[in-house]
mmCIF file with all atom_site columns, C-alpha atoms in Angstrom:
data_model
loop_
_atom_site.group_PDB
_atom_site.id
_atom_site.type_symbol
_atom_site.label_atom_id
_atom_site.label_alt_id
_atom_site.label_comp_id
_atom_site.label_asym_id
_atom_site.label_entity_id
_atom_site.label_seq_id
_atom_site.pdbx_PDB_ins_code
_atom_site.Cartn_x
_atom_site.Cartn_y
_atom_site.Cartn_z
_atom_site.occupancy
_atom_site.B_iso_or_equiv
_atom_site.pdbx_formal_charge
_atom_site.auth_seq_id
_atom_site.auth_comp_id
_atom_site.auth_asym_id
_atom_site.auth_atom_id
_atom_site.pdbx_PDB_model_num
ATOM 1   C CA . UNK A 1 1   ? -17.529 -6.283  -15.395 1.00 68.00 ? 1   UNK A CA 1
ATOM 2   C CA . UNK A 1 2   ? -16.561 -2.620  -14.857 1.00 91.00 ? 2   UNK A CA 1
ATOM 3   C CA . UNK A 1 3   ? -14.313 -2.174  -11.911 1.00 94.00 ? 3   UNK A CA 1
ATOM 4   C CA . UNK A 1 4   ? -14.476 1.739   -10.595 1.00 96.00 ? 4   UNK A CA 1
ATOM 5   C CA . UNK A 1 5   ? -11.929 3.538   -7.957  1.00 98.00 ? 5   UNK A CA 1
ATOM 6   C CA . UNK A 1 6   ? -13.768 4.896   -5.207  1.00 98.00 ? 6   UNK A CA 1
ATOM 7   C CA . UNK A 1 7   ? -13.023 6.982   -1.799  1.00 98.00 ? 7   UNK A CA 1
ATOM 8   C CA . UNK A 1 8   ? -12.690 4.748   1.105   1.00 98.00 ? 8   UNK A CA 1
ATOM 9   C CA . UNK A 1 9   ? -15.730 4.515   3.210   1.00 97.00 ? 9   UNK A CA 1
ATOM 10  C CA . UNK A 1 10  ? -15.746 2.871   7.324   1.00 97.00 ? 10  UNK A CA 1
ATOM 11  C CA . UNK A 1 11  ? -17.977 -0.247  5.598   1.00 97.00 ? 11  UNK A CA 1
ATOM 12  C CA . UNK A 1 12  ? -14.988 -1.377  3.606   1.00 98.00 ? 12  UNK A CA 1
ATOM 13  C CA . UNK A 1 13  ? -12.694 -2.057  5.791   1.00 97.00 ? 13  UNK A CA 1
ATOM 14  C CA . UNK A 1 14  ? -13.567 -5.978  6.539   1.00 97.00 ? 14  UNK A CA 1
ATOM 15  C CA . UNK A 1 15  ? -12.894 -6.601  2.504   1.00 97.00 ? 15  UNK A CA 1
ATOM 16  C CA . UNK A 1 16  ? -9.927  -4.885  2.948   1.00 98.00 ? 16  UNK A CA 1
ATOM 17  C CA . UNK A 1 17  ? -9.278  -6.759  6.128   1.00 97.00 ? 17  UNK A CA 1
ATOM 18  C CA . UNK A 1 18  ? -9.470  -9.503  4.428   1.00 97.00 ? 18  UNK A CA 1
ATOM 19  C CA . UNK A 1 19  ? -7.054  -8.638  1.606   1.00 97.00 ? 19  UNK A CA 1
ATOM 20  C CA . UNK A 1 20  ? -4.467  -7.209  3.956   1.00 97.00 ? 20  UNK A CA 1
ATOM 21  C CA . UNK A 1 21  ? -4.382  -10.737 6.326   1.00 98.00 ? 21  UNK A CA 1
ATOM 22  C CA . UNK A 1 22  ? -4.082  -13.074 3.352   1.00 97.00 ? 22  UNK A CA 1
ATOM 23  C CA . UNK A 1 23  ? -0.809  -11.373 2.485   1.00 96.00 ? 23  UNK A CA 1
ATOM 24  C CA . UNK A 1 24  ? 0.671   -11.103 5.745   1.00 97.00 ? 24  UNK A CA 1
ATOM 25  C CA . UNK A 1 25  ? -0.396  -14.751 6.021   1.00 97.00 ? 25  UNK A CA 1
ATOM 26  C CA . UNK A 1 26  ? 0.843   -15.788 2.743   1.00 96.00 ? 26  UNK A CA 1
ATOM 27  C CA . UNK A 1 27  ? 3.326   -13.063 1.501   1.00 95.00 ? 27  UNK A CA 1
ATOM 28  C CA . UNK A 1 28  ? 6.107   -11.277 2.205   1.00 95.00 ? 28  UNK A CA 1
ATOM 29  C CA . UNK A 1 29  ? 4.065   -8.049  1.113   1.00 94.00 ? 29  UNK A CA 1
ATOM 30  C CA . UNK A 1 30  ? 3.745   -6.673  4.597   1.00 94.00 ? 30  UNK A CA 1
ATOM 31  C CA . UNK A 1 31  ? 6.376   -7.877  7.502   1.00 96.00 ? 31  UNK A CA 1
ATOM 32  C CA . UNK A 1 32  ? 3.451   -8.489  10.073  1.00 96.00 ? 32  UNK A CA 1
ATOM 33  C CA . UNK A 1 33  ? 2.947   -11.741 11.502  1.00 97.00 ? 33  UNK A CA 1
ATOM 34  C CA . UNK A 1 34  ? -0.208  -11.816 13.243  1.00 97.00 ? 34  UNK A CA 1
ATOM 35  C CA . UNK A 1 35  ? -3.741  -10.873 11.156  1.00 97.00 ? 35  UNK A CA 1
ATOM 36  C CA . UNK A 1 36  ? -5.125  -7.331  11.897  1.00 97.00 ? 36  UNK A CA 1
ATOM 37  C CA . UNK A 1 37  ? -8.307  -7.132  14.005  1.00 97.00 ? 37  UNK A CA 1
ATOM 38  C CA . UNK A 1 38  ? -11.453 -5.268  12.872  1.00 97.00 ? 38  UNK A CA 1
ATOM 39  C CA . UNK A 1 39  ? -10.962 -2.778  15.979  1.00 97.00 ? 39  UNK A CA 1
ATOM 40  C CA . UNK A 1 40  ? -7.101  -1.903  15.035  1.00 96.00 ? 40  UNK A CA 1
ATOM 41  C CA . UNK A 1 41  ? -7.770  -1.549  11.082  1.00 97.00 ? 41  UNK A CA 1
ATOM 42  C CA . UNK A 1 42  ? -10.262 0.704   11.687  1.00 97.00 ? 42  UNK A CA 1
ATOM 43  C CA . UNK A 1 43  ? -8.102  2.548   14.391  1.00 97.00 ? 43  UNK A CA 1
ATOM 44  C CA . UNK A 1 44  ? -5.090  2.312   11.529  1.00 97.00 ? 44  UNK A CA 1
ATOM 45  C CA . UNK A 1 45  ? -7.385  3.674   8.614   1.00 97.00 ? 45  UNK A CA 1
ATOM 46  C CA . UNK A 1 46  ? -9.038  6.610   11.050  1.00 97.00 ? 46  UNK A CA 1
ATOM 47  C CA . UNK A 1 47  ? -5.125  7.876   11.538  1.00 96.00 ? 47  UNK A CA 1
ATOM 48  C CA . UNK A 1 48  ? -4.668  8.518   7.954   1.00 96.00 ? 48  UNK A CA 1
ATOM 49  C CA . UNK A 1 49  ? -8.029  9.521   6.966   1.00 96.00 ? 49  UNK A CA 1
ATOM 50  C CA . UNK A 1 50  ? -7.963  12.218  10.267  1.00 97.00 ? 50  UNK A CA 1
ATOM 51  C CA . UNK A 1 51  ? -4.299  13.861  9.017   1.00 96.00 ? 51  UNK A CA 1
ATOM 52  C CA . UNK A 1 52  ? -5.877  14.391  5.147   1.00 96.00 ? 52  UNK A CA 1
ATOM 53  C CA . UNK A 1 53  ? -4.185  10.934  3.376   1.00 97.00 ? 53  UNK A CA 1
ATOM 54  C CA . UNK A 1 54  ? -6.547  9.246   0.960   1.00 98.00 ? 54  UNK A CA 1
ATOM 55  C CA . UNK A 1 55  ? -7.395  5.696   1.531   1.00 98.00 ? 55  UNK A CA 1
ATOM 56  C CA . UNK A 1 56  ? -9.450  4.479   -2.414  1.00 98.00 ? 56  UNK A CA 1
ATOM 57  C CA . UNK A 1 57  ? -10.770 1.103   -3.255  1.00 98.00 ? 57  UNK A CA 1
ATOM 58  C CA . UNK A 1 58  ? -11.411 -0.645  -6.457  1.00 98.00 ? 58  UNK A CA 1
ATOM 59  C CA . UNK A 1 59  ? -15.035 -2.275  -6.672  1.00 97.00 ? 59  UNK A CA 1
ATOM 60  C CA . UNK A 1 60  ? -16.234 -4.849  -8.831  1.00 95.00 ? 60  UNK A CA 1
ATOM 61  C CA . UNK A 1 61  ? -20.258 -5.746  -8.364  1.00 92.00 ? 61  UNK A CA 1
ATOM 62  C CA . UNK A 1 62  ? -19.915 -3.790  -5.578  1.00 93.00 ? 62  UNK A CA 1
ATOM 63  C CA . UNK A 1 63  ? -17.632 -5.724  -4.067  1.00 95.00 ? 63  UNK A CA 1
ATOM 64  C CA . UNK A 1 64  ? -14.205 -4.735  -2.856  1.00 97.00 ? 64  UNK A CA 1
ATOM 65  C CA . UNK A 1 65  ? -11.173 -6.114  -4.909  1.00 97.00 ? 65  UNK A CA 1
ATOM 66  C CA . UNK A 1 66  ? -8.110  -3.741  -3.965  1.00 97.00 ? 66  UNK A CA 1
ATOM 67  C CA . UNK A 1 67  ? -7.327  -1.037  -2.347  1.00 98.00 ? 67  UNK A CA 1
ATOM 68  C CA . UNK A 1 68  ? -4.511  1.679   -1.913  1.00 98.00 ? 68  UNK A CA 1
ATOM 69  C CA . UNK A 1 69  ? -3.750  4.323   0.480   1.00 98.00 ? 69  UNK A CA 1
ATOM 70  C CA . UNK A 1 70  ? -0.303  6.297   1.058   1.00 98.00 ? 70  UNK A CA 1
ATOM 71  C CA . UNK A 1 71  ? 0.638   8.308   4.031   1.00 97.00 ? 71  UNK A CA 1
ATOM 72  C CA . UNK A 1 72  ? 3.674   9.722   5.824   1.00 96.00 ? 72  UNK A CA 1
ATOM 73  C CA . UNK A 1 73  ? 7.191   8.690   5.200   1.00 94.00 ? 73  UNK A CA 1
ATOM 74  C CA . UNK A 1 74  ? 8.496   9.568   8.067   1.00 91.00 ? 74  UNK A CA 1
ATOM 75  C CA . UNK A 1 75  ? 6.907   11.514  11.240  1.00 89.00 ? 75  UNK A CA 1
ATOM 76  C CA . UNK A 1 76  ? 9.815   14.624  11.137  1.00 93.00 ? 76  UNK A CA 1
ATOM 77  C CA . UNK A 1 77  ? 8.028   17.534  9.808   1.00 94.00 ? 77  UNK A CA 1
ATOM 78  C CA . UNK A 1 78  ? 11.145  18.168  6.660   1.00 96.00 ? 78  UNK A CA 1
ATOM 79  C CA . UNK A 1 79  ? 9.284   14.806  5.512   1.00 96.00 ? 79  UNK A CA 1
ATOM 80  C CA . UNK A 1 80  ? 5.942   16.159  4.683   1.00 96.00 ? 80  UNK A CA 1
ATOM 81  C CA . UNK A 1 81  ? 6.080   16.634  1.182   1.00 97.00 ? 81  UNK A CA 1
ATOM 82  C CA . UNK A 1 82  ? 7.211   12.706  0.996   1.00 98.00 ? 82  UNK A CA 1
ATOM 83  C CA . UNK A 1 83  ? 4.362   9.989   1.096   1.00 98.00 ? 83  UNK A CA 1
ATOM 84  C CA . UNK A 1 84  ? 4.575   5.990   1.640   1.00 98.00 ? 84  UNK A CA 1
ATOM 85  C CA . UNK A 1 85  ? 2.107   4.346   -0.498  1.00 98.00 ? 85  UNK A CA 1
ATOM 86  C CA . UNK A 1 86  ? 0.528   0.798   -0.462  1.00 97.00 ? 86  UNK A CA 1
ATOM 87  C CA . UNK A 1 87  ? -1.766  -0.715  -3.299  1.00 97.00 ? 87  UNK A CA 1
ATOM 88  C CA . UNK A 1 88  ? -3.367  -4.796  -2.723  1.00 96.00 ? 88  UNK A CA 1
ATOM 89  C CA . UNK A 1 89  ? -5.219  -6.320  -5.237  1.00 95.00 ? 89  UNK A CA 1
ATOM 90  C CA . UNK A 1 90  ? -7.675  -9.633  -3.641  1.00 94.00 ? 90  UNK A CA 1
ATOM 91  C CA . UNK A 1 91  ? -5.572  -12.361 -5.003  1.00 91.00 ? 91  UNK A CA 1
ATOM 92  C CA . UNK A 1 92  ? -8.889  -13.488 -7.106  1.00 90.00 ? 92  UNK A CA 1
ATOM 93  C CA . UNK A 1 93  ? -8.836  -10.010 -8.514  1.00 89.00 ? 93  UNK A CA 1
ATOM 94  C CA . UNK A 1 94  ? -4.692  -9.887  -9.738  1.00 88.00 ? 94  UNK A CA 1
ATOM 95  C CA . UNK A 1 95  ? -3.799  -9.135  -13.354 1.00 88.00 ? 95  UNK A CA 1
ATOM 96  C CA . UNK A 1 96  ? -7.289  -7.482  -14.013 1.00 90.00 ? 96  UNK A CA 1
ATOM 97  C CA . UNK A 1 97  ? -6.066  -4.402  -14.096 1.00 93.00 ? 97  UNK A CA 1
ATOM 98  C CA . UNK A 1 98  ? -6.797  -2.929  -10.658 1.00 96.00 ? 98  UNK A CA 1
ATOM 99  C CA . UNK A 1 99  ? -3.259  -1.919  -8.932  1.00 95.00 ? 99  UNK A CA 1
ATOM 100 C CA . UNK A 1 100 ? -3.053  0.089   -12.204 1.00 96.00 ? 100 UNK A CA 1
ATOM 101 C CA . UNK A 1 101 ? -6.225  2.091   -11.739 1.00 97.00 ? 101 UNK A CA 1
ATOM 102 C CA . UNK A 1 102 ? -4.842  2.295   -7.882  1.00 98.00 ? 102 UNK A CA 1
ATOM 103 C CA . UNK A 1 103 ? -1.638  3.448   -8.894  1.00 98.00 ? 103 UNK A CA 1
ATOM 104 C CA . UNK A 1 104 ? -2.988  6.206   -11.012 1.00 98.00 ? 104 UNK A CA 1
ATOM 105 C CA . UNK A 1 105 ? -5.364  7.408   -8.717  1.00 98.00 ? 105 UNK A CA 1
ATOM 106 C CA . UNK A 1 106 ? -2.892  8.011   -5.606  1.00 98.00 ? 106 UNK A CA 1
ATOM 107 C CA . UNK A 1 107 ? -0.027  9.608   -8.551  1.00 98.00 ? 107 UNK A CA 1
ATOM 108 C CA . UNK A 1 108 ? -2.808  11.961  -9.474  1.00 98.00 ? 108 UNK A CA 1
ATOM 109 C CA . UNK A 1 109 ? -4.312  12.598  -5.567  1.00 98.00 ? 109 UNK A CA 1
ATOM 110 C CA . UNK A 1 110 ? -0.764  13.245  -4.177  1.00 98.00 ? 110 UNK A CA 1
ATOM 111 C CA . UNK A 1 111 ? -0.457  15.616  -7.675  1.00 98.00 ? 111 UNK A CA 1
ATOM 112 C CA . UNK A 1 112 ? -3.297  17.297  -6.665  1.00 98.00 ? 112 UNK A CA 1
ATOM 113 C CA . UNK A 1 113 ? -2.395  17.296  -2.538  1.00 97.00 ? 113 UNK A CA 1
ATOM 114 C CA . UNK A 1 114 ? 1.004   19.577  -4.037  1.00 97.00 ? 114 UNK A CA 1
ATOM 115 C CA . UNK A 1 115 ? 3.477   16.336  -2.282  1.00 98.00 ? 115 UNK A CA 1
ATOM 116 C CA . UNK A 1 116 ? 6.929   15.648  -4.053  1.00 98.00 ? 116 UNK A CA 1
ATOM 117 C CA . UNK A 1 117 ? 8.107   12.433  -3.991  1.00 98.00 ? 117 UNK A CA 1
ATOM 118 C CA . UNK A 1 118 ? 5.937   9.194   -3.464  1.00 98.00 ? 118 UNK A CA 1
ATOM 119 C CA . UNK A 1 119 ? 8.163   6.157   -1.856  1.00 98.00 ? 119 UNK A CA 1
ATOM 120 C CA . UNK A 1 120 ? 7.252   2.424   -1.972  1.00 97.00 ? 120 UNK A CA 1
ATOM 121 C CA . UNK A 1 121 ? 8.573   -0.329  0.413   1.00 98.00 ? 121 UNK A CA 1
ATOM 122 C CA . UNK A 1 122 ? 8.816   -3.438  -1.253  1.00 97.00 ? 122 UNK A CA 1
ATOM 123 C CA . UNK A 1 123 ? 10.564  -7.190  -0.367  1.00 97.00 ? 123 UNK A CA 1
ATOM 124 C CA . UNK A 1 124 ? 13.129  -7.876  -2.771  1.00 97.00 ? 124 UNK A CA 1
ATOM 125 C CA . UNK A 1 125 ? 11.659  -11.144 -3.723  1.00 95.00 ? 125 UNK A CA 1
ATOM 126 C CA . UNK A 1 126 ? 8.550   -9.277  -4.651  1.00 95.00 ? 126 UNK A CA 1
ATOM 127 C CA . UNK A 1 127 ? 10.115  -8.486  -8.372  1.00 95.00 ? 127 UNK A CA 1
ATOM 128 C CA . UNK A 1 128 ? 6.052   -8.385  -9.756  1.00 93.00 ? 128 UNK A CA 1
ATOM 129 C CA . UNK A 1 129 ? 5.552   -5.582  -7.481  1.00 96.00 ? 129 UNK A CA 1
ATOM 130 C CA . UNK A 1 130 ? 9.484   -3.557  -8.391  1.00 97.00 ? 130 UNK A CA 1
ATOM 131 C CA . UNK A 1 131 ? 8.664   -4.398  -12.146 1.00 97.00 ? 131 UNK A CA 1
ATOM 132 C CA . UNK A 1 132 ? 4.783   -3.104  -11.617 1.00 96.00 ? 132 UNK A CA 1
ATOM 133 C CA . UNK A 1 133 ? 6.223   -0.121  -9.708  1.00 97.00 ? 133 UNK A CA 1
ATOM 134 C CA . UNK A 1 134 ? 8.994   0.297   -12.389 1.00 98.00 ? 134 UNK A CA 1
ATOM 135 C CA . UNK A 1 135 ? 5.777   1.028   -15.350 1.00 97.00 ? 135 UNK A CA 1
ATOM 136 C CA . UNK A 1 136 ? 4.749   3.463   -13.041 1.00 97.00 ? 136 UNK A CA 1
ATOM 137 C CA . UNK A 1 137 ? 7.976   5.695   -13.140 1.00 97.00 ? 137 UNK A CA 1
ATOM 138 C CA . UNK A 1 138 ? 9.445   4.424   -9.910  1.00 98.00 ? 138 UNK A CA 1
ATOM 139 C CA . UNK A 1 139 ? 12.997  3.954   -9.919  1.00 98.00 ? 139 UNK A CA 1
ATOM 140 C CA . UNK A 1 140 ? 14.781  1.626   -6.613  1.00 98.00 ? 140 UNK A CA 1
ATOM 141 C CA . UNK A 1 141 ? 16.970  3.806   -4.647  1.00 98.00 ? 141 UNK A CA 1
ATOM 142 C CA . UNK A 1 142 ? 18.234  1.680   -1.832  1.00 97.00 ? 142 UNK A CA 1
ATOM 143 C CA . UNK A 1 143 ? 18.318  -1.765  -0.937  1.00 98.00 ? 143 UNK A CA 1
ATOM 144 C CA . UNK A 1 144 ? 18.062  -2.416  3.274   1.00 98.00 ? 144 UNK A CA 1
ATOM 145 C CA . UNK A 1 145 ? 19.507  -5.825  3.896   1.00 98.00 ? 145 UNK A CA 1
ATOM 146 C CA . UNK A 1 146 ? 18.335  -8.054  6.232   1.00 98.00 ? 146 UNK A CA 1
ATOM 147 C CA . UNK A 1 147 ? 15.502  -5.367  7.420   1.00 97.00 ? 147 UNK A CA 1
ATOM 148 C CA . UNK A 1 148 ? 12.790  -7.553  8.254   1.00 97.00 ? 148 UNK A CA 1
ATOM 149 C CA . UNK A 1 149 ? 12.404  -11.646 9.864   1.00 97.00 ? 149 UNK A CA 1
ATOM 150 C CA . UNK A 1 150 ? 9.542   -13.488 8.173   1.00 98.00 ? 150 UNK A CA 1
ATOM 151 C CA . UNK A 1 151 ? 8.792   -17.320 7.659   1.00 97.00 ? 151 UNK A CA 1
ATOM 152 C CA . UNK A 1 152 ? 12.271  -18.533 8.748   1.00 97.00 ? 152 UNK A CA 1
ATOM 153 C CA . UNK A 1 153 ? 14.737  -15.788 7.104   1.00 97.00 ? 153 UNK A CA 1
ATOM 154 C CA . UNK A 1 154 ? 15.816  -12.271 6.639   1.00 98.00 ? 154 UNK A CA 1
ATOM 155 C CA . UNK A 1 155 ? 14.233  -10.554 4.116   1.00 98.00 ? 155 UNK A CA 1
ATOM 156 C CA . UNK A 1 156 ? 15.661  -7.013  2.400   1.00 98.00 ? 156 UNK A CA 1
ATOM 157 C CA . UNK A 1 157 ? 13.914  -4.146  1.238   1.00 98.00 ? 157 UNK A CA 1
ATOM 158 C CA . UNK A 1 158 ? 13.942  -2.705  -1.936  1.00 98.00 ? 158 UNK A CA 1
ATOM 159 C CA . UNK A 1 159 ? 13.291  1.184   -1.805  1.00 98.00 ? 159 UNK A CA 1
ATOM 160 C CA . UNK A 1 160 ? 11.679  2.914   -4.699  1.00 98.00 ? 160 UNK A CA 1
ATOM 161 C CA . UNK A 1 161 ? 10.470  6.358   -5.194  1.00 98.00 ? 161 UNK A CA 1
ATOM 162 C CA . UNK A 1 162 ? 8.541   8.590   -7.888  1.00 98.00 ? 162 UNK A CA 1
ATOM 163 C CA . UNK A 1 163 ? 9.370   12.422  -7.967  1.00 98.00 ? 163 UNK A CA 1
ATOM 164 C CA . UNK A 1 164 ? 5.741   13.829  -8.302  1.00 97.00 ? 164 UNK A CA 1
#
């Protein structure tokens, strides 16, 4: 089946509710501990859509299978040129192709928005995710150690940017 990239609309946001708890449940790919609520992803997703970020999902039989989004860095106004970015695949959906077509898609809307430099977080025992970003012409530019507590131990974050 085809899978198409798509604008984020309010009806998504349960499949991509669902994505986003099964990895803070199972993965180190977010540092929350508790699942989201419906209420607080759709307060979360209004924020970025209200200050001009994109928020895209990938659809497969018109059903939601990944998703990306980036947004502010930081919240000093120097940092405005400098986005965060996030991209989930459901974990039925990995190695289909989808974080690709993400990928691309946020590259060419933060092109087109006139930013600089796109920055992804990622756990250092994530090395899928630094070798995926790595394709993608990120390159890691820091390493925080011991930034985050999850399942029993510290966890470090590997920092790596694209200059748009």
């Amino acid at each position: 089946m085809e899978i198409k990239i798509r604008p984020y609309q309010v009806e998504d946001t349960q499949a991509i509710l669902e994505i986003i708890n099964y990895n803070i449940l199972n993965s180190t790919a977010l540092y929350d501990y508790e699942p989201r609520t419906l209420e607080n992803q759709l307060v979360i997703f209004d924020d970025k859509v209200k200050k001009g970020f994109p928020i895209i999902v990938a659809i497969e039989n018109e059903t939601v299978v990944g998703f990306g989004y980036y947004s502010e860095f930081r919240f000093r106004e120097a940092y405005k040129f400098t986005v965060e970015h996030s991209v989930y695949a459901h974990p039925n959906s990995v190695g289909k192709g989808i974080g690709k077509m993400i990928i691309e898609e946020l590259i060419h809307l933060a092109k087109a928005q006139k930013l600089h430099t796109m920055i992804g977080v990622i756990d250092s025992e994530n090395m899928s995710s630094i070798d995926f970003h790595t394709k993608f012409g990120f390159e890691i530019v820091g390493n925080i150690k011991e930034s985050g507590y999850k399942f029993e131990r510290w966890l470090h974050s590997i920092i790596m940017q694209k200059m748009l």
